[in-house]
């Protein structure tokens, strides 16, 4: 895997690293060994973490290990509680001021409840307050946060908030100081919006906990959908089939333990339940070995005893206070096993299974990527030929062949290169196209043949739509498309159908602001409308030549134009002036060196931030020193940044990011995760360029702040970066928004206490709200919930998409019993389609975002007065200059150096 991933698969929360590596253990819940639903590596049912025992030393060889008291955790909890209390005060103040009649005496069942509100009225009021932008369930979640904190109390002390007229709540008897100064009154609306934002972020967790507390037989259909969505993002259950997750949602129970050291069960006990850690961590203890491993959030344990009807193999002890679990009891576990088997259909030929199908539920049909899902059976595994044959049967035709195609077909097309190369797919499609039925009348045979040909044509149009011009890189595919075009042109009905489909596709492309073609095209041109727009960032194709800069130990260099996939051997041979015995080394700004193997390919485009290639002898490797340009700038660009508006900088960042994002094809994710060995004649250069941009923006923020010596200017710059993050978020550029945020949470920046003290309180509150999105807990649930509210177009957080795909790939085999594991392919394709969906609408970067949070935060402190503009500042503020600046950021990426610089400016 490329060394480019300085951050790509290591999501850096300042110095709190959320690290992904290929050796990270991944545990899965598998319902049946050897069944199509088996997703567990090596068919094991016990958490793979148990298979990685760490070395036991006398210091940790104890049967009941207890954690040390961590004051920082208590401090953080208290800090959060204080923020919730402050938010509750703002909400209560608004309630008293705007709807004082809601709090009154209530009579119900001959009893009077003093000074309270009904649950339904509270929900109605909150929805009106947000002008209808919240659903009832979201409003319930906000009130549940206050119930959990003891701020809002049910008159009968019930723990679950209920959206009913007959359920009454009152605010706790603590003192709310509603007296406000004139300054406080001016900012109370802003504080109310910030409070709603905080509570809105916490609401989904509170709502889910409330739902899980309910007995399974009291859960509504909406409750089950909430649990189902959560299971999709829990490591132990994320990759189960839809039907299994649906059944789990109906039976999973909530269990919590408050004290560290509590024994959940002991080795030798009878197995009664399967557990998923929802919050906290546990220690796994075995007799004779002591502490074997520690399991964390999202991991699971306890399946083995249920499947084998055997005693518990280990003791489980709470490692920390307040641990929460999702529990599936044995009887439900066994029933789900039986249901899965009952819904499985196996098709055999010559005594061997060739296709395994699972009966689809109504929920699955609606969740298969929207419209077009029509098959009553879902492919779980099969031979490539049989999967293709089954999917062709699902393709439905109307008079012009424009009905949406089944999502499983696009899943197949996006991932087919894993199990059937494009050349073989072309051959298989031609075989189906020319196949003739052996039975039936001549009329029936002709109708069947025409139907099959129409399906093939429709599938190929979908294939071209998904891949675009990248298909032209494969000569066999180009030849196939040309031969198919000719035979289709000779049959009038097929010709008319294909013409209509291509016409409809071109219309959609024009609607999405693709540039119309200026030259004349054949009506049956497969790639009509796919010309790259002029002036945009050009996609790097597999046959393109790119610049290779090769440096010598004395820092002189040679520039070579070589194919993007050139190997190290190719580069060495191109260096005709070099003598034998040399090696190629890549070195970063810290001086870390790595010798590259002769077989390594695409080394130029996979270089990390500030990495360079050096040609030297083996004896010179230790003497290599980084180039001056690798070390980064010595002076900051504060003078330039002062003349640029934060909105303009953010807009140009987004504009450039969108160009990089759209230049990348979804299949590059597949090539990157599965590796170049699997796909030698492909390129991931565009994806790596986009990923490198994330690191560049992140370190740009840290570099500029650490190079700014003056405290006042540094504080102004810090505030400007927070404003840039705000605008990026408004523009739905999530990738750069998080890059800026990771830069601001880098330890070299967070330790600048004097600088942060000068940032206005309201700006710091906004920053703190944004920090919650960075929280990696529960598989980055805060981020996923935030993104779920976005509609396309938007630029997603690419490192997490790559992490999800890597997790799916490494945790699931490509084949099960020699059959293609199509359930894995479906999960891979679903992740790839996130990128497709993000780009499904045209994007126009606003030159000036609508007034909103940004204006409220910064209206009082304009960066530059109009009267102070000089000719130079006006020039610097021009769009072309700002664009040039953001495309050529100079950064320091040596964390040790940045930390030292931070200490130098603030001891």
Coordinates of C-alpha atoms in Angstrom, one line a residue, residues 289-846:
X289 CA -2.8 -16.7 30.8
X290 CA -4.4 -13.7 32.6
X291 CA -5.2 -10.8 30.3
X292 CA -5.4 -12.0 26.7
X293 CA -6.6 -8.9 25.0
X294 CA -8.8 -5.8 25.3
X295 CA -11.9 -5.3 23.2
X296 CA -13.2 -1.8 22.3
X297 CA -16.2 0.0 20.8
X298 CA -17.8 -1.9 17.9
X299 CA -16.1 -5.2 18.7
X300 CA -18.1 -8.3 19.7
X301 CA -17.7 -11.5 21.8
X302 CA -19.7 -14.5 23.0
X303 CA -20.8 -16.1 19.7
X304 CA -18.7 -19.2 19.9
X305 CA -20.5 -20.6 23.0
X306 CA -23.9 -20.1 21.4
X307 CA -23.0 -21.7 18.1
X308 CA -21.2 -24.7 19.6
X309 CA -23.5 -24.9 22.7
X310 CA -20.3 -24.8 24.7
X311 CA -19.2 -23.1 28.0
X312 CA -17.7 -19.6 27.9
X313 CA -14.0 -19.7 26.7
X314 CA -13.0 -16.6 28.7
X315 CA -13.9 -14.2 31.4
X316 CA -15.1 -10.7 30.4
X317 CA -14.5 -7.8 32.8
X318 CA -15.4 -4.2 32.4
X319 CA -12.3 -2.2 31.8
X320 CA -13.9 1.2 32.5
X321 CA -17.0 2.8 34.0
X322 CA -20.2 3.1 32.2
X323 CA -19.9 0.4 29.6
X324 CA -22.9 -0.1 27.2
X325 CA -23.6 -3.3 25.2
X326 CA -26.0 -4.5 22.5
X327 CA -27.1 -8.0 23.5
X328 CA -28.7 -10.7 21.4
X329 CA -30.0 -13.6 23.5
X330 CA -29.4 -17.2 22.5
X331 CA -33.0 -18.1 21.4
X332 CA -33.1 -15.1 19.0
X333 CA -29.6 -15.9 17.8
X334 CA -30.5 -19.5 16.9
X335 CA -33.8 -18.4 15.3
X336 CA -32.0 -16.0 13.0
X337 CA -29.6 -18.8 12.0
X338 CA -32.6 -20.9 11.0
X339 CA -34.3 -18.1 9.2
X340 CA -31.3 -17.3 7.1
X341 CA -30.9 -20.9 6.1
X342 CA -34.6 -21.2 5.3
X343 CA -34.4 -18.1 3.0
X344 CA -31.4 -19.4 1.1
X345 CA -31.8 -21.0 -2.4
X346 CA -28.9 -22.9 -4.0
X347 CA -28.8 -23.7 -7.7
X348 CA -26.6 -26.6 -8.7
X349 CA -25.1 -27.9 -12.0
X350 CA -23.4 -31.3 -12.2
X351 CA -23.7 -31.7 -8.4
X352 CA -21.9 -28.4 -7.7
X353 CA -23.5 -25.1 -6.5
X354 CA -23.2 -22.4 -9.1
X355 CA -25.5 -19.7 -7.7
X356 CA -26.7 -18.9 -4.1
X357 CA -29.7 -16.6 -3.7
X358 CA -31.4 -15.2 -0.6
X359 CA -35.0 -14.3 -0.6
X360 CA -35.4 -10.5 -0.3
X361 CA -37.6 -8.8 2.2
X362 CA -39.6 -5.7 1.3
X363 CA -37.1 -3.6 3.3
X364 CA -34.2 -5.0 1.2
X365 CA -36.0 -4.2 -2.0
X366 CA -36.5 -0.5 -1.0
X367 CA -32.9 -0.3 0.3
X368 CA -31.2 -1.5 -2.8
X369 CA -30.1 1.9 -3.9
X370 CA -33.6 3.2 -4.5
X371 CA -35.6 2.8 -7.7
X372 CA -35.0 -0.2 -9.9
X373 CA -34.8 -2.9 -7.2
X374 CA -37.2 -5.5 -8.4
X375 CA -35.8 -9.0 -8.0
X376 CA -37.4 -11.1 -5.3
X377 CA -34.0 -12.8 -4.7
X378 CA -30.7 -11.3 -3.9
X379 CA -27.5 -12.8 -5.3
X380 CA -25.2 -13.9 -2.4
X381 CA -22.6 -15.8 -4.4
X382 CA -22.1 -17.6 -7.6
X383 CA -19.9 -18.2 -10.6
X384 CA -19.3 -15.0 -12.7
X385 CA -21.3 -16.5 -15.6
X386 CA -24.3 -17.4 -13.5
X387 CA -24.4 -14.1 -11.7
X388 CA -24.4 -12.3 -15.1
X389 CA -27.1 -14.6 -16.4
X390 CA -29.3 -14.0 -13.3
X391 CA -28.8 -10.2 -13.4
X392 CA -29.7 -10.1 -17.1
X393 CA -33.0 -11.8 -16.1
X394 CA -33.7 -8.9 -13.7
X395 CA -33.2 -6.2 -16.4
X396 CA -36.7 -5.0 -17.3
X397 CA -37.6 -3.4 -20.6
X398 CA -40.4 -1.1 -21.7
X399 CA -41.1 0.2 -25.1
X400 CA -37.9 2.4 -25.3
X401 CA -35.8 0.6 -22.8
X402 CA -35.5 3.6 -20.5
X403 CA -36.8 2.0 -17.2
X404 CA -34.2 2.2 -14.4
X405 CA -31.9 -0.7 -14.2
X406 CA -31.7 -3.0 -11.2
X407 CA -29.0 -1.7 -8.7
X408 CA -27.5 -5.1 -8.5
X409 CA -26.5 -4.7 -12.1
X410 CA -24.5 -1.5 -11.4
X411 CA -23.0 -3.3 -8.4
X412 CA -21.8 -6.0 -10.8
X413 CA -20.5 -3.6 -13.3
X414 CA -18.6 -1.5 -10.8
X415 CA -16.9 -4.5 -9.2
X416 CA -16.7 -7.0 -12.1
X417 CA -12.9 -6.5 -12.5
X418 CA -12.4 -8.3 -9.2
X419 CA -13.7 -11.6 -10.5
X420 CA -14.1 -11.3 -14.3
X421 CA -11.7 -9.1 -16.4
X422 CA -13.3 -6.8 -18.9
X423 CA -12.1 -8.9 -21.8
X424 CA -13.9 -12.0 -20.5
X425 CA -17.0 -9.9 -19.7
X426 CA -17.1 -8.7 -23.3
X427 CA -16.9 -12.3 -24.5
X428 CA -19.6 -13.4 -22.2
X429 CA -21.9 -10.5 -23.3
X430 CA -21.4 -11.4 -26.9
X431 CA -22.2 -15.0 -26.2
X432 CA -25.5 -14.0 -24.6
X433 CA -26.2 -11.6 -27.5
X434 CA -25.8 -14.3 -30.2
X435 CA -27.3 -17.1 -28.1
X436 CA -30.5 -18.7 -29.6
X437 CA -33.0 -20.7 -27.6
X438 CA -33.3 -24.4 -28.5
X439 CA -37.0 -24.7 -27.8
X440 CA -40.2 -23.0 -28.8
X441 CA -41.7 -21.8 -32.1
X442 CA -39.8 -19.6 -34.5
X443 CA -41.9 -16.6 -33.3
X444 CA -41.1 -17.3 -29.7
X445 CA -37.4 -17.8 -30.4
X446 CA -37.3 -14.5 -32.3
X447 CA -39.0 -12.7 -29.4
X448 CA -36.7 -14.3 -26.9
X449 CA -33.6 -13.4 -28.9
X450 CA -34.7 -9.8 -29.3
X451 CA -35.5 -9.5 -25.6
X452 CA -32.0 -10.8 -24.7
X453 CA -30.3 -8.4 -27.2
X454 CA -32.2 -5.4 -25.8
X455 CA -31.1 -6.4 -22.3
X456 CA -27.5 -6.7 -23.4
X457 CA -27.7 -3.2 -25.0
X458 CA -29.2 -1.7 -22.0
X459 CA -26.6 -3.2 -19.7
X460 CA -23.8 -2.0 -22.0
X461 CA -25.2 1.5 -22.0
X462 CA -25.2 1.4 -18.2
X463 CA -21.6 0.1 -18.2
X464 CA -20.4 3.0 -20.4
X465 CA -22.4 5.5 -18.2
X466 CA -20.6 4.2 -15.1
X467 CA -17.0 4.1 -16.6
X468 CA -17.1 6.9 -19.2
X469 CA -13.9 7.5 -21.2
X470 CA -11.9 5.2 -18.9
X471 CA -13.2 2.3 -21.0
X472 CA -11.3 3.6 -23.9
X473 CA -8.0 2.7 -22.2
X474 CA -8.8 -1.0 -22.8
X475 CA -8.4 -1.9 -26.5
X476 CA -10.5 -5.1 -26.1
X477 CA -13.4 -3.1 -24.7
X478 CA -13.2 -0.6 -27.5
X479 CA -13.2 -3.4 -30.1
X480 CA -16.3 -5.0 -28.4
X481 CA -18.2 -1.7 -28.3
X482 CA -17.4 -1.0 -32.0
X483 CA -18.6 -4.5 -33.1
X484 CA -21.7 -4.2 -31.0
X485 CA -22.5 -0.8 -32.4
X486 CA -22.3 -2.2 -35.9
X487 CA -24.6 -5.2 -35.3
X488 CA -27.1 -3.0 -33.4
X489 CA -27.1 -0.5 -36.3
X490 CA -28.2 -3.2 -38.6
X491 CA -31.3 -4.1 -36.6
X492 CA -33.9 -1.3 -36.7
X493 CA -35.6 -2.0 -33.3
X494 CA -32.3 -2.2 -31.5
X495 CA -31.0 0.8 -33.3
X496 CA -34.0 2.9 -32.2
X497 CA -33.7 1.7 -28.6
X498 CA -30.0 2.5 -28.4
X499 CA -30.4 5.9 -30.0
X500 CA -33.1 6.8 -27.5
X501 CA -31.0 5.7 -24.6
X502 CA -27.9 7.6 -25.7
X503 CA -30.1 10.7 -26.4
X504 CA -31.6 10.5 -22.9
X505 CA -28.2 10.0 -21.3
X506 CA -26.8 13.0 -23.2
X507 CA -29.8 15.1 -22.1
X508 CA -29.1 14.3 -18.4
X509 CA -25.4 15.1 -18.9
X510 CA -26.3 18.5 -20.3
X511 CA -28.7 19.1 -17.5
X512 CA -25.8 18.5 -15.1
X513 CA -23.8 21.2 -16.8
X514 CA -21.6 18.9 -18.9
X515 CA -20.2 20.8 -21.9
X516 CA -22.1 20.1 -25.1
X517 CA -20.1 18.7 -27.9
X518 CA -19.1 21.2 -30.6
X519 CA -18.2 18.6 -33.3
X520 CA -20.5 16.3 -35.1
X521 CA -20.9 12.8 -33.7
X522 CA -22.4 9.5 -34.9
X523 CA -25.8 9.1 -33.4
X524 CA -24.6 5.8 -31.9
X525 CA -21.4 7.1 -30.4
X526 CA -21.2 5.3 -27.0
X527 CA -19.2 8.2 -25.5
X528 CA -21.2 11.1 -26.7
X529 CA -20.9 14.0 -24.3
X530 CA -17.9 12.6 -22.4
X531 CA -15.4 15.1 -23.6
X532 CA -13.4 16.7 -20.7
X533 CA -14.5 20.3 -20.1
X534 CA -11.9 22.9 -21.2
X535 CA -10.0 24.6 -18.4
X536 CA -10.7 22.0 -15.7
X537 CA -8.2 19.8 -13.9
X538 CA -7.5 17.0 -16.3
X539 CA -7.8 13.4 -15.2
X540 CA -4.6 11.4 -15.4
X541 CA -5.2 8.3 -17.6
X542 CA -3.4 5.0 -17.5
X543 CA -1.6 5.6 -20.8
X544 CA -0.6 9.2 -20.0
X545 CA 3.0 10.3 -19.4
X546 CA 3.7 12.3 -16.3
X547 CA 6.7 14.3 -15.0
X548 CA 9.2 12.3 -12.9
X549 CA 11.7 14.4 -11.0
X550 CA 14.8 12.4 -10.0
X551 CA 17.3 14.0 -7.6
X552 CA 20.9 13.2 -7.1
X553 CA 22.7 13.4 -3.7
X554 CA 24.1 16.8 -4.6
X555 CA 20.5 18.0 -5.2
X556 CA 20.8 18.3 -8.9
X557 CA 18.0 16.7 -10.8
X558 CA 16.7 15.2 -14.0
X559 CA 13.2 15.5 -15.4
X560 CA 11.7 12.6 -17.3
X561 CA 8.4 12.3 -19.0
X562 CA 7.4 8.6 -18.5
X563 CA 4.2 6.7 -18.4
X564 CA 2.3 7.0 -15.1
X565 CA 2.6 3.3 -14.3
X566 CA 6.4 3.2 -15.0
X567 CA 8.3 0.8 -12.8
X568 CA 11.4 1.7 -10.9
X569 CA 13.3 -0.5 -13.4
X570 CA 11.8 1.7 -16.2
X571 CA 13.0 4.8 -14.5
X572 CA 16.5 3.4 -13.9
X573 CA 16.8 2.4 -17.6
X574 CA 15.6 5.9 -18.7
X575 CA 18.4 7.5 -16.6
X576 CA 21.0 6.7 -19.3
X577 CA 23.6 8.8 -17.7
X578 CA 23.5 6.9 -14.5
X579 CA 26.1 4.2 -13.8
X580 CA 25.3 0.7 -12.7
X581 CA 24.8 -0.2 -9.1
X582 CA 22.5 2.7 -8.3
X583 CA 19.2 2.5 -6.4
X584 CA 16.1 4.6 -6.2
X585 CA 15.1 6.0 -2.9
X586 CA 12.2 8.1 -1.7
X587 CA 12.8 10.5 1.2
X588 CA 10.5 12.7 3.1
X589 CA 11.1 16.1 4.8
X590 CA 12.1 14.3 8.1
X591 CA 14.9 12.5 6.3
X592 CA 13.2 9.1 6.5
X593 CA 14.4 7.0 3.5
X594 CA 12.9 4.0 1.8
X595 CA 14.6 2.0 -1.0
X596 CA 12.1 1.2 -3.7
X597 CA 11.9 -2.3 -5.3
X598 CA 12.6 -2.6 -9.0
X599 CA 9.1 -3.9 -9.6
X600 CA 7.4 -1.0 -7.8
X601 CA 5.1 1.0 -10.1
X602 CA 3.6 4.5 -10.3
X603 CA 6.1 5.8 -7.7
X604 CA 6.0 9.4 -8.9
X605 CA 2.2 9.9 -8.4
X606 CA 2.1 7.9 -5.1
X607 CA 4.7 10.1 -3.4
X608 CA 3.5 11.6 -0.1
X609 CA 3.5 15.3 0.8
X610 CA 7.0 16.7 0.5
X611 CA 8.5 13.4 -0.6
X612 CA 11.0 13.2 -3.4
X613 CA 12.8 10.5 -5.4
X614 CA 16.6 10.2 -5.2
X615 CA 19.0 8.2 -7.3
X616 CA 22.2 7.2 -5.5
X617 CA 24.5 4.3 -4.7
X618 CA 23.8 2.1 -1.7
X619 CA 26.7 3.7 0.2
X620 CA 25.2 7.2 -0.3
X621 CA 21.7 6.5 1.1
X622 CA 22.7 7.4 4.7
X623 CA 24.2 10.7 3.5
X624 CA 21.1 11.9 1.7
X625 CA 19.6 15.1 3.0
X626 CA 16.2 16.6 2.2
X627 CA 15.9 19.4 -0.3
X628 CA 15.3 22.9 0.9
X629 CA 11.9 22.9 -0.8
X630 CA 11.0 19.7 1.2
X631 CA 11.6 21.5 4.5
X632 CA 8.8 23.9 3.7
X633 CA 8.7 27.7 3.9
X634 CA 10.7 29.8 6.4
X635 CA 8.3 32.7 6.4
X636 CA 4.5 32.7 6.6
X637 CA 2.2 34.2 4.0
X638 CA 0.4 36.4 6.5
X639 CA 0.8 39.5 4.4
X640 CA -0.9 37.8 1.5
X641 CA -3.6 36.2 3.7
X642 CA -4.4 39.5 5.3
X643 CA -5.4 40.9 1.9
X644 CA -7.7 37.9 1.1
X645 CA -11.2 37.5 2.3
X646 CA -11.9 34.2 4.1
X647 CA -14.9 33.5 1.9
X648 CA -12.9 34.0 -1.2
X649 CA -10.2 31.6 0.0
X650 CA -12.8 29.0 1.0
X651 CA -14.5 29.3 -2.4
X652 CA -11.3 28.8 -4.3
X653 CA -10.4 25.9 -2.1
X654 CA -13.8 24.3 -2.9
X655 CA -13.5 25.1 -6.6
X656 CA -10.1 23.4 -6.9
X657 CA -11.2 20.5 -4.7
X658 CA -14.2 19.9 -6.9
X659 CA -12.0 19.7 -9.9
X660 CA -9.7 17.2 -8.2
X661 CA -12.7 15.2 -7.0
X662 CA -14.4 15.0 -10.3
X663 CA -11.2 14.0 -12.1
X664 CA -11.1 10.9 -10.0
X665 CA -13.1 7.9 -11.1
X666 CA -15.0 5.7 -8.6
X667 CA -13.1 2.6 -9.7
X668 CA -9.8 4.1 -8.5
X669 CA -11.1 3.3 -5.0
X670 CA -11.4 -0.3 -6.0
X671 CA -7.9 -0.4 -7.6
X672 CA -6.4 1.3 -4.5
X673 CA -7.9 -0.9 -1.9
X674 CA -7.4 -4.2 -3.7
X675 CA -3.9 -3.2 -4.8
X676 CA -1.9 -2.7 -7.9
X677 CA -1.0 -6.4 -8.0
X678 CA -4.6 -7.2 -8.7
X679 CA -5.0 -4.4 -11.3
X680 CA -1.6 -3.9 -12.9
X681 CA -2.9 -1.9 -15.9
X682 CA -4.8 0.7 -14.0
X683 CA -4.0 3.9 -12.3
X684 CA -5.0 5.5 -9.0
X685 CA -3.1 8.7 -9.7
X686 CA -6.2 11.0 -9.5
X687 CA -7.3 9.5 -6.1
X688 CA -3.8 9.9 -4.7
X689 CA -3.7 13.4 -5.9
X690 CA -7.0 14.2 -4.2
X691 CA -5.8 12.5 -1.0
X692 CA -2.5 14.4 -1.0
X693 CA -4.5 17.6 -1.2
X694 CA -6.1 16.8 2.1
X695 CA -2.7 16.5 3.8
X696 CA -1.6 19.7 2.1
X697 CA -4.5 21.8 3.4
X698 CA -4.2 20.3 6.9
X699 CA -0.5 21.2 7.2
X700 CA -1.0 24.5 5.5
X701 CA -3.1 25.6 8.5
X702 CA -0.5 24.4 11.0
X703 CA 2.4 25.8 9.0
X704 CA 0.9 29.3 8.7
X705 CA 0.1 29.5 12.4
X706 CA 3.4 28.2 13.6
X707 CA 5.3 30.6 11.4
X708 CA 3.4 33.6 12.6
X709 CA 5.5 35.1 15.4
X710 CA 3.3 38.1 16.4
X711 CA 0.6 37.1 18.9
X712 CA -2.0 39.5 17.7
X713 CA -1.6 38.5 14.1
X714 CA -1.6 34.8 15.0
X715 CA -4.9 35.2 16.9
X716 CA -6.4 37.0 13.9
X717 CA -5.1 34.2 11.6
X718 CA -6.5 31.5 13.8
X719 CA -9.9 33.2 13.7
X720 CA -9.7 33.5 9.9
X721 CA -9.0 29.8 9.7
X722 CA -12.1 29.0 11.8
X723 CA -14.1 31.3 9.5
X724 CA -12.7 29.5 6.4
X725 CA -13.8 26.2 8.0
X726 CA -17.3 27.7 8.5
X727 CA -17.6 28.7 4.9
X728 CA -16.3 25.3 3.7
X729 CA -18.9 23.6 5.8
X730 CA -21.6 25.9 4.3
X731 CA -20.3 25.1 0.8
X732 CA -20.5 21.3 1.7
X733 CA -16.8 20.8 1.1
X734 CA -16.6 18.3 3.9
X735 CA -13.1 17.1 2.8
X736 CA -11.4 20.5 3.2
X737 CA -13.6 21.5 6.1
X738 CA -12.2 18.5 8.0
X739 CA -8.7 19.2 6.7
X740 CA -8.8 22.6 8.2
X741 CA -10.3 21.3 11.4
X742 CA -7.6 18.6 11.7
X743 CA -5.0 21.3 11.2
X744 CA -6.6 23.4 14.0
X745 CA -6.7 20.4 16.3
X746 CA -3.0 19.5 15.7
X747 CA -1.1 19.5 18.9
X748 CA 1.2 22.2 17.7
X749 CA -1.8 24.5 17.4
X750 CA -3.9 23.4 20.4
X751 CA -1.0 24.2 22.8
X752 CA -1.0 27.8 21.7
X753 CA -3.0 28.9 24.8
X754 CA -2.2 32.6 24.6
X755 CA -3.4 32.6 21.0
X756 CA -6.6 30.8 21.7
X757 CA -7.3 33.2 24.6
X758 CA -7.5 36.0 22.1
X759 CA -10.1 34.3 20.0
X760 CA -13.6 35.6 20.8
X761 CA -15.7 33.3 22.9
X762 CA -18.5 32.9 20.3
X763 CA -15.9 31.8 17.7
X764 CA -14.4 29.3 20.1
X765 CA -17.9 27.9 20.8
X766 CA -18.4 27.4 17.1
X767 CA -15.1 25.7 16.9
X768 CA -15.9 23.4 19.8
X769 CA -19.2 22.4 18.1
X770 CA -17.2 21.5 14.9
X771 CA -14.8 19.4 17.0
X772 CA -17.7 17.0 17.7
X773 CA -17.8 16.0 14.1
X774 CA -14.2 14.9 14.4
X775 CA -15.0 12.4 17.1
X776 CA -14.1 8.9 15.9
X777 CA -16.3 7.2 18.5
X778 CA -18.8 4.5 17.2
X779 CA -17.1 4.4 13.8
X780 CA -17.2 8.1 13.3
X781 CA -20.9 8.3 14.0
X782 CA -20.9 12.1 14.5
X783 CA -19.5 12.6 11.0
X784 CA -21.8 10.1 9.4
X785 CA -24.9 11.7 11.0
X786 CA -23.8 15.1 9.8
X787 CA -23.2 13.9 6.2
X788 CA -26.5 12.0 6.1
X789 CA -28.2 15.4 6.2
X790 CA -26.4 16.7 3.1
X791 CA -27.9 16.5 -0.4
X792 CA -25.7 16.4 -3.4
X793 CA -23.5 17.9 -4.6
X794 CA -20.9 17.8 -1.9
X795 CA -17.3 16.7 -1.4
X796 CA -17.1 13.9 1.1
X797 CA -14.3 12.9 3.5
X798 CA -12.4 10.6 1.3
X799 CA -10.1 9.0 4.0
X800 CA -13.1 7.5 5.7
X801 CA -14.6 6.2 2.5
X802 CA -11.2 4.4 1.9
X803 CA -11.2 3.1 5.4
X804 CA -14.7 1.7 5.0
X805 CA -13.7 0.0 1.8
X806 CA -10.5 -1.4 3.2
X807 CA -12.4 -2.8 6.2
X808 CA -14.9 -4.5 3.9
X809 CA -12.1 -5.9 1.7
X810 CA -9.9 -7.2 4.4
X811 CA -12.7 -8.7 6.5
X812 CA -14.4 -10.6 3.7
X813 CA -13.1 -13.1 1.2
X814 CA -13.5 -12.6 -2.5
X815 CA -14.7 -16.2 -2.9
X816 CA -16.7 -18.5 -0.7
X817 CA -16.3 -22.2 -1.6
X818 CA -15.0 -21.2 -5.1
X819 CA -18.0 -18.9 -5.7
X820 CA -17.7 -15.2 -6.1
X821 CA -18.7 -13.6 -2.8
X822 CA -21.2 -11.1 -4.4
X823 CA -22.4 -9.9 -1.0
X824 CA -18.9 -8.4 -0.6
X825 CA -19.1 -6.9 -4.1
X826 CA -22.4 -5.3 -3.2
X827 CA -20.9 -3.7 -0.1
X828 CA -17.9 -2.5 -2.0
X829 CA -20.1 -1.1 -4.7
X830 CA -22.4 0.6 -2.2
X831 CA -19.4 2.5 -0.8
X832 CA -18.3 3.4 -4.3
X833 CA -21.7 4.8 -5.1
X834 CA -21.3 7.3 -2.3
X835 CA -18.8 9.1 -4.6
X836 CA -21.3 8.7 -7.5
X837 CA -24.1 10.2 -5.5
X838 CA -21.9 13.2 -4.3
X839 CA -21.4 14.1 -7.9
X840 CA -24.9 13.4 -9.2
X841 CA -25.7 17.1 -9.4
X842 CA -23.8 20.0 -10.8
X843 CA -21.8 22.1 -8.4
X844 CA -21.4 25.9 -8.6
X845 CA -19.2 27.4 -5.9
X846 CA -20.9 30.6 -4.6

